[in-house]
Coordinates of C-alpha atoms and ligand atoms in Angstrom, one line a residue:
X121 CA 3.1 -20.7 17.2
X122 CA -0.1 -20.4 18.7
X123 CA -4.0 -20.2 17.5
X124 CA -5.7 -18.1 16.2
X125 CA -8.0 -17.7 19.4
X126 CA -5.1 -17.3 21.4
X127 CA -3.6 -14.4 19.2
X128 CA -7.0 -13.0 18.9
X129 CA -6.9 -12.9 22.8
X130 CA -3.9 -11.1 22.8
X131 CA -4.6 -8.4 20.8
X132 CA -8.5 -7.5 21.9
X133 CA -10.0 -6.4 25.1
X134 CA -13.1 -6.4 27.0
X135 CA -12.7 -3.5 29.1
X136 CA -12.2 0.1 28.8
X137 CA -12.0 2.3 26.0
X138 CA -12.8 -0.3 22.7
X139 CA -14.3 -0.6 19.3
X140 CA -16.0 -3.5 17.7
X141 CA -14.9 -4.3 14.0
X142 CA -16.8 -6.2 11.9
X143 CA -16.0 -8.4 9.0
X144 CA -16.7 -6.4 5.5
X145 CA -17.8 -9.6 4.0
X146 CA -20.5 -10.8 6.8
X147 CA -21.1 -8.4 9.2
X148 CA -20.3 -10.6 11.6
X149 CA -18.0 -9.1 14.6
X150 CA -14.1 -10.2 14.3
X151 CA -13.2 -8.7 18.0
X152 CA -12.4 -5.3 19.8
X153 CA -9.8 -3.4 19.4
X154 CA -8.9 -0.7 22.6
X155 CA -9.3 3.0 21.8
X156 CA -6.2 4.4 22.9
X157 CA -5.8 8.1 23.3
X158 CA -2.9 10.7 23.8
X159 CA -1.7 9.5 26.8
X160 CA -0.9 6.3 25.5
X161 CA 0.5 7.6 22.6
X162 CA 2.6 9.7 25.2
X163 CA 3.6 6.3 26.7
X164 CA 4.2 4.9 23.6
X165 CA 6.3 7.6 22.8
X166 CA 8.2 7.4 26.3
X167 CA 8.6 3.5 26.1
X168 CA 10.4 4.3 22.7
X169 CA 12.8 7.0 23.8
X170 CA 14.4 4.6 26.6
X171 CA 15.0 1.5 24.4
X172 CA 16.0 3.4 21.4
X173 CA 19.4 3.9 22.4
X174 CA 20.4 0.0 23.2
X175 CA 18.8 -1.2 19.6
X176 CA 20.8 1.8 17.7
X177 CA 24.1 0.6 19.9
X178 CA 24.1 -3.2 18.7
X179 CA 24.4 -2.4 15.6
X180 CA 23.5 -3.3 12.0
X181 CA 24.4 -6.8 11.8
X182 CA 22.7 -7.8 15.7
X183 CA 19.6 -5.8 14.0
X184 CA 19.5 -7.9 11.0
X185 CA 19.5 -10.8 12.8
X186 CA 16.7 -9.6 15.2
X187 CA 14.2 -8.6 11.9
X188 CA 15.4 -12.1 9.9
X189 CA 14.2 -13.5 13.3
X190 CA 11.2 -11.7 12.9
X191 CA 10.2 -12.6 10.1
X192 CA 10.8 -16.4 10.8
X193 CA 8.1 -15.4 13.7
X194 CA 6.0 -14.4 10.8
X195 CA 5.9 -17.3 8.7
X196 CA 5.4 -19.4 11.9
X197 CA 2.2 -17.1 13.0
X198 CA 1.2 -16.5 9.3
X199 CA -2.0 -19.0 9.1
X200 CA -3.6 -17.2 12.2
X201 CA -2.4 -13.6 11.1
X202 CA -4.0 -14.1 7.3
X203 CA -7.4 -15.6 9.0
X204 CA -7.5 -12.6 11.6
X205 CA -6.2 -10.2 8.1
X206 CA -9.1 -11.8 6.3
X207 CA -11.7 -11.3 9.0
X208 CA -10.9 -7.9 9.3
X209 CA -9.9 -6.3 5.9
X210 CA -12.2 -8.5 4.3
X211 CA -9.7 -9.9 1.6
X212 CA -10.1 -13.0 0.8
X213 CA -7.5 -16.0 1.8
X214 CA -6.3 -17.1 -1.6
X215 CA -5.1 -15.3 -4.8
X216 CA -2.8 -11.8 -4.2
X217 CA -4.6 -11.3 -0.9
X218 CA -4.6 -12.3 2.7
X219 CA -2.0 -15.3 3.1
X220 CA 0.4 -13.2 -0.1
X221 CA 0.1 -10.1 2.4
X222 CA 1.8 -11.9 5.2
X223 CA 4.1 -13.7 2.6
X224 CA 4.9 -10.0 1.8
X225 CA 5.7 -8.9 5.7
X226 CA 8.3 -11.9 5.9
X227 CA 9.3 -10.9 2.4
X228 CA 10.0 -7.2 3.0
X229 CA 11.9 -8.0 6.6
X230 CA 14.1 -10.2 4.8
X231 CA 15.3 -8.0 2.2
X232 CA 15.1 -5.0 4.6
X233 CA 17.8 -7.0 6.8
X234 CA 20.0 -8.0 4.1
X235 CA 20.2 -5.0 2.0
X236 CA 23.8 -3.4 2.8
X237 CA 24.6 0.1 3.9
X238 CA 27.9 0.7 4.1
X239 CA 29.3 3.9 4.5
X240 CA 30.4 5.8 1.3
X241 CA 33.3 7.4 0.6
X242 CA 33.0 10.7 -1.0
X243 CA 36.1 12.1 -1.6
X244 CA 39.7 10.6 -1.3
X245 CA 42.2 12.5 -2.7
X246 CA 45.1 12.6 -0.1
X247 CA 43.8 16.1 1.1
X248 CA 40.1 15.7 1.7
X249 CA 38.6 12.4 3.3
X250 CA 35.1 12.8 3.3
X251 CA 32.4 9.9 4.3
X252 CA 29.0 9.9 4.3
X253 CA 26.9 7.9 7.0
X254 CA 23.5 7.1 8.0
X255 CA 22.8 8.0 11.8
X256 CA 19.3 6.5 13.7
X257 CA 16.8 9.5 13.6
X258 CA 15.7 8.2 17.2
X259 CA 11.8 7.8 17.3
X260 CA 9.7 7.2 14.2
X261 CA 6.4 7.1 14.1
X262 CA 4.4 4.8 11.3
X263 CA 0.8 5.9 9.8
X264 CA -1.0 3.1 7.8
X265 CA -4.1 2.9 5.8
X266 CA -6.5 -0.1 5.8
X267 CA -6.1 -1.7 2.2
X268 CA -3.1 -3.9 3.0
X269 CA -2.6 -2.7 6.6
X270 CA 0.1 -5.6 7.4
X271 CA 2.4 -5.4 4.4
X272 CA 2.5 -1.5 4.8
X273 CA 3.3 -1.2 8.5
X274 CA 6.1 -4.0 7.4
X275 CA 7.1 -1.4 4.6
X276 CA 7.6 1.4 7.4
X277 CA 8.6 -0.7 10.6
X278 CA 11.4 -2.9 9.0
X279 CA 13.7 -0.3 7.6
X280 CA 13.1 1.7 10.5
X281 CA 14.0 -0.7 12.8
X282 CA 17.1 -1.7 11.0
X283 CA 18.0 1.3 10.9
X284 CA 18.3 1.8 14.3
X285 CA 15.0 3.7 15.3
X286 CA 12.1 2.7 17.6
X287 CA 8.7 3.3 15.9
X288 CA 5.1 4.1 17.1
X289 CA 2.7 2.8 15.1
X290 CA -0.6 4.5 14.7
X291 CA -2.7 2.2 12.4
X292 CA -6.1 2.8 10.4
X293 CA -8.9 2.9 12.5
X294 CA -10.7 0.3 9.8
X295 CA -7.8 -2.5 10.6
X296 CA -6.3 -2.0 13.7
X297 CA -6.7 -5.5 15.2
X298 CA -4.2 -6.6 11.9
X299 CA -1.5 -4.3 12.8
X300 CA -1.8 -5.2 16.2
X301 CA -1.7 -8.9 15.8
X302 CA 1.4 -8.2 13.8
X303 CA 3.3 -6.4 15.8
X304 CA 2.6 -8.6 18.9
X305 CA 4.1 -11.5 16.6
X306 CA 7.1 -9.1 15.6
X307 CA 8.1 -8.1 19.1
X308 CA 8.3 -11.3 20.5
X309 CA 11.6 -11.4 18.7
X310 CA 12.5 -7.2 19.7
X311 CA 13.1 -5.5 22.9
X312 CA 10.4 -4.2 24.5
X313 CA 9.2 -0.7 23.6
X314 CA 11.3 -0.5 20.6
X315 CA 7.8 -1.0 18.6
X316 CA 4.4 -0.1 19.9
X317 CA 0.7 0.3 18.5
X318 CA -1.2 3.5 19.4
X319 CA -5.2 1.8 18.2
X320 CA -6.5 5.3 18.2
X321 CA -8.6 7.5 15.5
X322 CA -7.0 10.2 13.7
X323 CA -5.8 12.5 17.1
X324 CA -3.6 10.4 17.8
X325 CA -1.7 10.5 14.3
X326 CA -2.2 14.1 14.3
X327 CA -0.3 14.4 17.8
X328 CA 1.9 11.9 16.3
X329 CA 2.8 14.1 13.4
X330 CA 3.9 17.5 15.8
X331 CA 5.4 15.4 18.8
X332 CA 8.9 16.9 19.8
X333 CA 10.1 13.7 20.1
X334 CA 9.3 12.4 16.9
X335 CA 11.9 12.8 14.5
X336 CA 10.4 10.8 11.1
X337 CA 6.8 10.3 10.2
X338 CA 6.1 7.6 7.3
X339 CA 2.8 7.8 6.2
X340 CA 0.8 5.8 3.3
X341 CA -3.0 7.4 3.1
X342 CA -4.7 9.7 1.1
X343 CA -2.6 12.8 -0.2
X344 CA -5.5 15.0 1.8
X345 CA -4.0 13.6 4.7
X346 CA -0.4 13.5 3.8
X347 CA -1.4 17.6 3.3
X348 CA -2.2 17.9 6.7
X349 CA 0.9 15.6 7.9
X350 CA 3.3 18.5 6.1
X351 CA 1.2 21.3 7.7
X352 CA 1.7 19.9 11.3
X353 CA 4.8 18.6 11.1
X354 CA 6.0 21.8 10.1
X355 CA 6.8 22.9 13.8
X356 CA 9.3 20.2 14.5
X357 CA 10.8 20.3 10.8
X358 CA 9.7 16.5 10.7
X359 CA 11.4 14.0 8.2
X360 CA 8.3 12.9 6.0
X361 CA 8.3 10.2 4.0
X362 CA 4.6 10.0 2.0
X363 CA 2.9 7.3 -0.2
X364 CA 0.0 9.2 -0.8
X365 CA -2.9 8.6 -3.7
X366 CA -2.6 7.5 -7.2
X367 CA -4.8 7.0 -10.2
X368 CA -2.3 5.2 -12.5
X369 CA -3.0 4.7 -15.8
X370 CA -1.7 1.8 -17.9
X371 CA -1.1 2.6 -22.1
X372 CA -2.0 -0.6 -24.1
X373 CA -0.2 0.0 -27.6
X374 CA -1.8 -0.8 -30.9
X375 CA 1.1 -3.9 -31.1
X376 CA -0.2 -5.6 -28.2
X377 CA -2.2 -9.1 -28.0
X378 CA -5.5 -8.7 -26.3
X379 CA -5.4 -12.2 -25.1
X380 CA -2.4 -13.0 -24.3
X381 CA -2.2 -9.5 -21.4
X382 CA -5.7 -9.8 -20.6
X383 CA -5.2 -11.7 -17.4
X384 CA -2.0 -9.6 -16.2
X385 CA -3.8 -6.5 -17.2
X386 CA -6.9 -7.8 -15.3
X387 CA -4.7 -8.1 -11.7
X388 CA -3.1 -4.8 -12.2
X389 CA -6.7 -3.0 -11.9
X390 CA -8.2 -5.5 -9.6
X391 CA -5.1 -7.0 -7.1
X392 CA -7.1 -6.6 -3.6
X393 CA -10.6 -6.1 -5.4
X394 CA -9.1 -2.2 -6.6
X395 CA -8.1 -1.2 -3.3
X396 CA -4.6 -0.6 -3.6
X397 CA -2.4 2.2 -4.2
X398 CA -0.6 1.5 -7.4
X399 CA -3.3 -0.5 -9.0
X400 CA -4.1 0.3 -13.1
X401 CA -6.9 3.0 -12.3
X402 CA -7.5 3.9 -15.9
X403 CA -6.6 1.8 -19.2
X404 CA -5.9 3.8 -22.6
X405 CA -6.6 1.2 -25.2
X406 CA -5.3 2.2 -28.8
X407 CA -8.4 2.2 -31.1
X408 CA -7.2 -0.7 -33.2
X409 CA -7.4 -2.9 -30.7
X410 CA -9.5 -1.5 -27.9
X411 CA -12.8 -3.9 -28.8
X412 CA -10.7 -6.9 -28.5
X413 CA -8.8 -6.0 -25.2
X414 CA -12.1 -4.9 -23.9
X415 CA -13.5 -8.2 -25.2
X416 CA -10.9 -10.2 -23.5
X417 CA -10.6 -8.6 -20.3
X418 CA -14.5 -8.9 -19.7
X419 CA -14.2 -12.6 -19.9
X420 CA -11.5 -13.0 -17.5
X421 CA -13.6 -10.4 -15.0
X422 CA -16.4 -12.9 -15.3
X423 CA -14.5 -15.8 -14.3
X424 CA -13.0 -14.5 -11.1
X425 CA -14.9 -15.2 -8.0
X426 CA -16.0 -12.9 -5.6
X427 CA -17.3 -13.9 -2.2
X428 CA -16.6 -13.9 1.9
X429 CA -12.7 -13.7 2.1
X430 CA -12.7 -17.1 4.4
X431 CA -14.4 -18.9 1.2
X432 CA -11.1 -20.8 0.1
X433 CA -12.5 -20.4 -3.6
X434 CA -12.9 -16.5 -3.8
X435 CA -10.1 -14.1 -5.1
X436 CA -11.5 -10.9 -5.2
X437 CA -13.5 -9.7 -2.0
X438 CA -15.6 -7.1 -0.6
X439 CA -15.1 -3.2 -0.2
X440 CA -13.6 -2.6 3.2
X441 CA -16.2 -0.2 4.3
X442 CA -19.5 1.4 3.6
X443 CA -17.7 4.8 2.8
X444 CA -15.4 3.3 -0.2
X445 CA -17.9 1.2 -1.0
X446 CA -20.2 4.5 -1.9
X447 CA -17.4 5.9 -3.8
X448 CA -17.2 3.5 -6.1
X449 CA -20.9 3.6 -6.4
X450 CA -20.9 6.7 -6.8
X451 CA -18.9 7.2 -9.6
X452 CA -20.0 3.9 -11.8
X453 CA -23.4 5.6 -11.7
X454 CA -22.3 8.9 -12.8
X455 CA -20.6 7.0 -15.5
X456 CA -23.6 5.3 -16.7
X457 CA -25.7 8.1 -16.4
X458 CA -22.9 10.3 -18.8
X459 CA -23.6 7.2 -21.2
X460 CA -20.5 5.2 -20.7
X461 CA -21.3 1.4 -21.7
X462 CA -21.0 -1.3 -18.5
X463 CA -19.1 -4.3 -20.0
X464 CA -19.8 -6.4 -17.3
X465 CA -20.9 -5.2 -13.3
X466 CA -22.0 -1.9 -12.3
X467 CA -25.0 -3.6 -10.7
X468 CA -24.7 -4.2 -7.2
X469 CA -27.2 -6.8 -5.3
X470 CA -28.6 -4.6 -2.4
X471 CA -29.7 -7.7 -1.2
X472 CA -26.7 -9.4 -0.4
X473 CA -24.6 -8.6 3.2
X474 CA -21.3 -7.2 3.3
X475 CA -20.1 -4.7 1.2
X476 CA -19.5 -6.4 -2.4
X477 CA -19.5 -4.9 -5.5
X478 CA -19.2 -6.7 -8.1
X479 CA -16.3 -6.6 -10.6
X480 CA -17.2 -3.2 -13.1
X481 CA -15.4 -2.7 -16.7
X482 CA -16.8 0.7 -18.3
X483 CA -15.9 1.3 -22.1
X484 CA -16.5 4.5 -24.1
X485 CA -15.7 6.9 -21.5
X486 CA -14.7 10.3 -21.8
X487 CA -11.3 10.9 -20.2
X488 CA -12.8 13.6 -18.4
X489 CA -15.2 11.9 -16.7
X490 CA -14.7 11.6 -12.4
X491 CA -14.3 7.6 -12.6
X492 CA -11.1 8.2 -14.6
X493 CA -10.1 11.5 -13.1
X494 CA -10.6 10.9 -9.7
X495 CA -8.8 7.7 -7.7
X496 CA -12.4 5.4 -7.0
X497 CA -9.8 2.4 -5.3
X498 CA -12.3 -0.3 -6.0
X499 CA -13.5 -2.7 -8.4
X500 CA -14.2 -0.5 -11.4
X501 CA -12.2 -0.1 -14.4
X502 CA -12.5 3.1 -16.7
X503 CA -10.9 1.4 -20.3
X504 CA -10.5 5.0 -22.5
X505 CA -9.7 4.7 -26.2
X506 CA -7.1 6.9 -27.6
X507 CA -5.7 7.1 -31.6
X508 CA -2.5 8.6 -31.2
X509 CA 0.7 8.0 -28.4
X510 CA 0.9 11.4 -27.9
X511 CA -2.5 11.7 -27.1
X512 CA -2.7 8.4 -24.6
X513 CA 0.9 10.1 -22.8
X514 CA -1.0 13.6 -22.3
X515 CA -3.9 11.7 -21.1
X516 CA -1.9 9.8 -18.5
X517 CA 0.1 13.1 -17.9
X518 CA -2.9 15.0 -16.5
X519 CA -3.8 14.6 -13.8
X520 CA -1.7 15.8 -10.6
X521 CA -0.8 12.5 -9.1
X522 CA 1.6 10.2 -10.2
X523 CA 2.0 7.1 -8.3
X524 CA 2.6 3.8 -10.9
X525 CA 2.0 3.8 -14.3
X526 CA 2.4 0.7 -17.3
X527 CA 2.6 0.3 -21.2
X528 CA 2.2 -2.6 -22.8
X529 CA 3.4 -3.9 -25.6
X530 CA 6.2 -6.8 -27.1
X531 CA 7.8 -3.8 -28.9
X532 CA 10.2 -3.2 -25.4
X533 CA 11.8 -0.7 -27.2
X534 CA 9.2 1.2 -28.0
X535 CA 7.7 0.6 -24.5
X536 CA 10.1 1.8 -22.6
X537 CA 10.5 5.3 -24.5
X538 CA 6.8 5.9 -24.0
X539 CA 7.4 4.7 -20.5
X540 CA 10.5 7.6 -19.9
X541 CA 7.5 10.2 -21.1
X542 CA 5.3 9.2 -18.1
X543 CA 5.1 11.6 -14.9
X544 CA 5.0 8.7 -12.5
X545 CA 7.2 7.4 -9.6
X546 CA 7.4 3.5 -11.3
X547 CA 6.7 2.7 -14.8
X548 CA 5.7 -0.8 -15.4
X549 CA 6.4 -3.0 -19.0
X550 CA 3.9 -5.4 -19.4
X551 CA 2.9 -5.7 -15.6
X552 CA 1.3 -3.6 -13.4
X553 CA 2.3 -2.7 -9.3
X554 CA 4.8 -5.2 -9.1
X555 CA 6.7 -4.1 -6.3
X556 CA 9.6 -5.8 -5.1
X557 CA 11.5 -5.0 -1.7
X558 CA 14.8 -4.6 -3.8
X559 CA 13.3 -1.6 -6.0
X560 CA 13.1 1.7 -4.6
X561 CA 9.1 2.8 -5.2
X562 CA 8.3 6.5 -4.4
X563 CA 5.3 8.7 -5.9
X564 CA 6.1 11.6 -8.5
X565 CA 3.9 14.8 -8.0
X566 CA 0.8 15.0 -5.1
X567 CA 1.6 11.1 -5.1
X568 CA 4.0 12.3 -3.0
X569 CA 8.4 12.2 -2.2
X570 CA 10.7 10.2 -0.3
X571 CA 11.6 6.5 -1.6
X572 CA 11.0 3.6 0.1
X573 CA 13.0 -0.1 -0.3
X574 CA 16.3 -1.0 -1.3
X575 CA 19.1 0.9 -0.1
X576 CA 17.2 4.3 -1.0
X577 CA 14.8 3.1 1.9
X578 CA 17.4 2.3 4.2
X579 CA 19.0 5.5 3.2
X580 CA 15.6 8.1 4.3
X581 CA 15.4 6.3 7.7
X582 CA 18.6 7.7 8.6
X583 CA 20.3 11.1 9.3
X584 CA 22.7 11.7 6.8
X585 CA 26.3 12.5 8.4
X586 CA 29.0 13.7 6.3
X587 CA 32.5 12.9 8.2
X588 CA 35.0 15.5 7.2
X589 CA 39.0 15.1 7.5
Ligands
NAD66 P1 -6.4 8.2 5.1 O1 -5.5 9.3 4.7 O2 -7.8 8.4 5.4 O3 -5.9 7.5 6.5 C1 -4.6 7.0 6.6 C2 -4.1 7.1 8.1 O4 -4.0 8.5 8.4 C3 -5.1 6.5 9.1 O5 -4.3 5.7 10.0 C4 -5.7 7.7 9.7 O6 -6.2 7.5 11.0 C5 -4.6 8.7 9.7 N1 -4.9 10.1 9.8 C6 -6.1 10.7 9.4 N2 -6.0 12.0 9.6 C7 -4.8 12.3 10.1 C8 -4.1 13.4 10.5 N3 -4.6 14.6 10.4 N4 -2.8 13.3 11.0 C9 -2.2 12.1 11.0 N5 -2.8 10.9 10.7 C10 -4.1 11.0 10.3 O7 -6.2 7.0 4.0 P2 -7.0 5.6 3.8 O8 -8.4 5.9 3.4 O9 -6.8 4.8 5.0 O10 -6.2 5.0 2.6 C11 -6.5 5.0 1.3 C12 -5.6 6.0 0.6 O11 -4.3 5.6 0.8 C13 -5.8 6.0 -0.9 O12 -5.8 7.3 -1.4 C14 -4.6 5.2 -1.4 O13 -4.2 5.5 -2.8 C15 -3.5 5.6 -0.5 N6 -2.5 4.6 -0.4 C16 -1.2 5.0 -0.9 C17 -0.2 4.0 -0.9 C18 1.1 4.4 -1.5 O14 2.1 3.6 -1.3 N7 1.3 5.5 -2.1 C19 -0.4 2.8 -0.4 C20 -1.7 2.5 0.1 C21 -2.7 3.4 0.1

């Protein structure tokens, strides 16, 4: 273990090509990152193709052992790497933030070491013998956003890795010192150049996406980008796996008690102050109960505190940046000024450093309107009131993306067949983006394809090989 001025160290640089990044909640500088450009990426890439071949020979179980080591070197590192997550991504320490993200990285290696992969048997029938196994791909290369930058690299990396592949990691340009802190604490347990950062802007995970060499991109971002990823990955015939956008909507049925989900309901809108993928974007409440959920949920928004991420009291935090942070805005105003009635929020202190805005529930909203049709990934809950199921599933149904979705009610029965009519990649019961390394999570529609976790995640960081006779 070391400090967290020595990892710091370790990561940053004072010459060349760098990039100050500043803490969302202060303004105050956290450290510079290098700007690395397509001939690093190129070396990246080189370093990658010559250790590849050793890491795919030892094998699955002498892999395992390497990532289970890996994340021991996680949990030893994880004060420093939550502090430097903090500084950076501006999510504060405590509640389902910083020190649960890194919980998550040793969480995810774990589970992606353990999880077996045997070769299947097909067919057996004394004539035909046919097996099917998973081959390393070779070089992957790994494209994060910035809303939970460690825990998502983890997602990409570990499977990768135990798989057999080397991976390039191109991380946001809004939290690259997090992805490089973790990966320096990662590869002091790997060989070198089986996993590299590429700190560069959005070049380098262009040339990423059409390198030769490159045989599997996984990318979590916007489903914009992921549109250009398909486009230019085209030319190589690229393996994609893509966690693009959502804007899940969660069905509260007429049976349900406004108090006793109020506080689940609350964390699936607002885990990592809205910024996250599968996070309840739009609530349908059923009219009989919608003033009391509304009612319930706006006292447990008032009692969560916001504040500078290093504040051990705080839970929810600031926007990561000036750009999301005008989204959001953006669309609370064009909800008030439509007439949609601000429960609590919507009132931002222009006064006050760092980019905060303050917990937002809007009621009496018109489905139609852009904070419930369009993904605002911040603090700012749309709660739509619906009379019928059929209406509150066609509601949910409509727009293109599909990423999470959740009903809730103690009726499980019921729940559940309302939750097989939902176009969405994970239906949650009385939760909402509960995740869980062992469960495969994938997007339905321009959420995008390709599964993730479990054995299904093992499975698409492999090249399928049938063995015939
Ligand atoms: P983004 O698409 O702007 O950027 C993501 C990454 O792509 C960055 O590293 C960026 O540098 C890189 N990039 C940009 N242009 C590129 C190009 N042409 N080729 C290759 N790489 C390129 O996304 P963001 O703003 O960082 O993240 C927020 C979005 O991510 C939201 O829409 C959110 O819903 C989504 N998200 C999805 C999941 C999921 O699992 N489905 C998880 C987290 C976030």
């Amino acid at each position: 273990m070391e400090t967290y001025d020595a990892l710091l160290a370790a990561i940053t640089t004072a010459t060349g090509d760098r990039r100050t990044l500043f803490n969302p909640s202060t303004g105050d500088p956290v450290g510079d990152a290098p700007v690395h450009n397509l001939e690093d990426l190129e070396d990246a890439v080189s370093a990658a193709i010559a250790a590849q071949p050793a890491w795919a020979a030892l094998g699955h179980d002498a892999r395992s052992a390497a990532l289970l080591q890996a994340a021991d070197a996680v949990e030893r590192s994880a004060e420093e790497l939550a502090q430097l997550l903090s500084r950076e991504q501006g999510k504060p320490l405590n509640g389902p933030n910083a020190r649960f993200e890194v919980g998550a990285c040793a969480a995810w290696l774990r589970v992606a070491a353990t999880t077996p992969l045997e070769p299947e048997t097909l067919v057996d029938d004394g004539e035909t013998r046919a097996e099917l196994h998973y081959k390393p791909i070779g070089v992957v290369g790994a494209i994060g956003p910035w809303n939970w930058p460690m825990m998502i690299t983890t997602w990409q990396i570990a499977p990768a890795l135990r798989m057999g592949n080397a991976v390039v990691v191109k991380p946001s340009e809004y939290t690259p010192l997090s992805v490089m802190a973790l990966v320096k604490v990662l590869n002091e347990e790997l060989p070198a150049g089986m996993l590299t950062v590429v700190s560069g802007g959005r070049e380098v995970g262009a040339r990423l996406t059409e390198h030769p060499a490159v045989g599997k991109i996984m990318f979590t971002g916007s489903t914009a980008t992921g549109k250009a990823i398909i486009r230019a990955s085209a030319g190589t015939v690229k393996r994609l796996t893509l966690e693009l956008g959502g804007n899940d909507a969660g069905i509260v049925l007429p049976d349900a008690d406004p108090k006793a989900i109020a506080e689940d309901l609350f964390w699936g809108a607002f885990i990592n102050t809205g910024q996250t993928c599968a996070a309840l974007k739009r609530l349908y409440v059923h009219d009989d109960i919608y003033d009391a959920v509304c009612e319930e949920l706006t006292q447990v928004a008032r009692n969560m505190p916001m504040g500078d991420g290093l504040d051990e009291n705080n839970v929810l935090g600031p926007l990561q940046n000036k750009a999301q942070y005008d989204v959001v805005a953006n669309l609370v105003e064009a909800a008030k000024a439509s007439g949609a009635r601000v429960l609590v929020g919507g009132n931002p202190d222009p006064g006050q450093p760092g980019f905060f805005y303050p917990t937002t529930l809007v009621a009496d909203i018109d489905n139609d309107n852009p904070l419930v049709a369009e993904e605002q990934f911040g603090p700012a809950l749309p709660i739509i009131r619906y009379s019928t199921i059929d209406e509150a599933v066609e509601k949910a149904n409509g727009l293109d993306v599909g990423l999470g979705a959740s009903v809730w009610s103690p009726d499980l029965k019921t729940a559940r067949e309302v939750a097989a009519r939902i176009q969405a990649g994970t239906v949650w019961i009385n939760r909402h983006g509960a995740v869980d390394p062992r469960i495969p999570f994938g997007g339905a529609k321009q959420s995008g394809y390709g599964l993730e976790f479990g054995a299904e995640g093992l499975k698409a960081l492999g090249v399928p090989q049938i063995i015939n006779g």
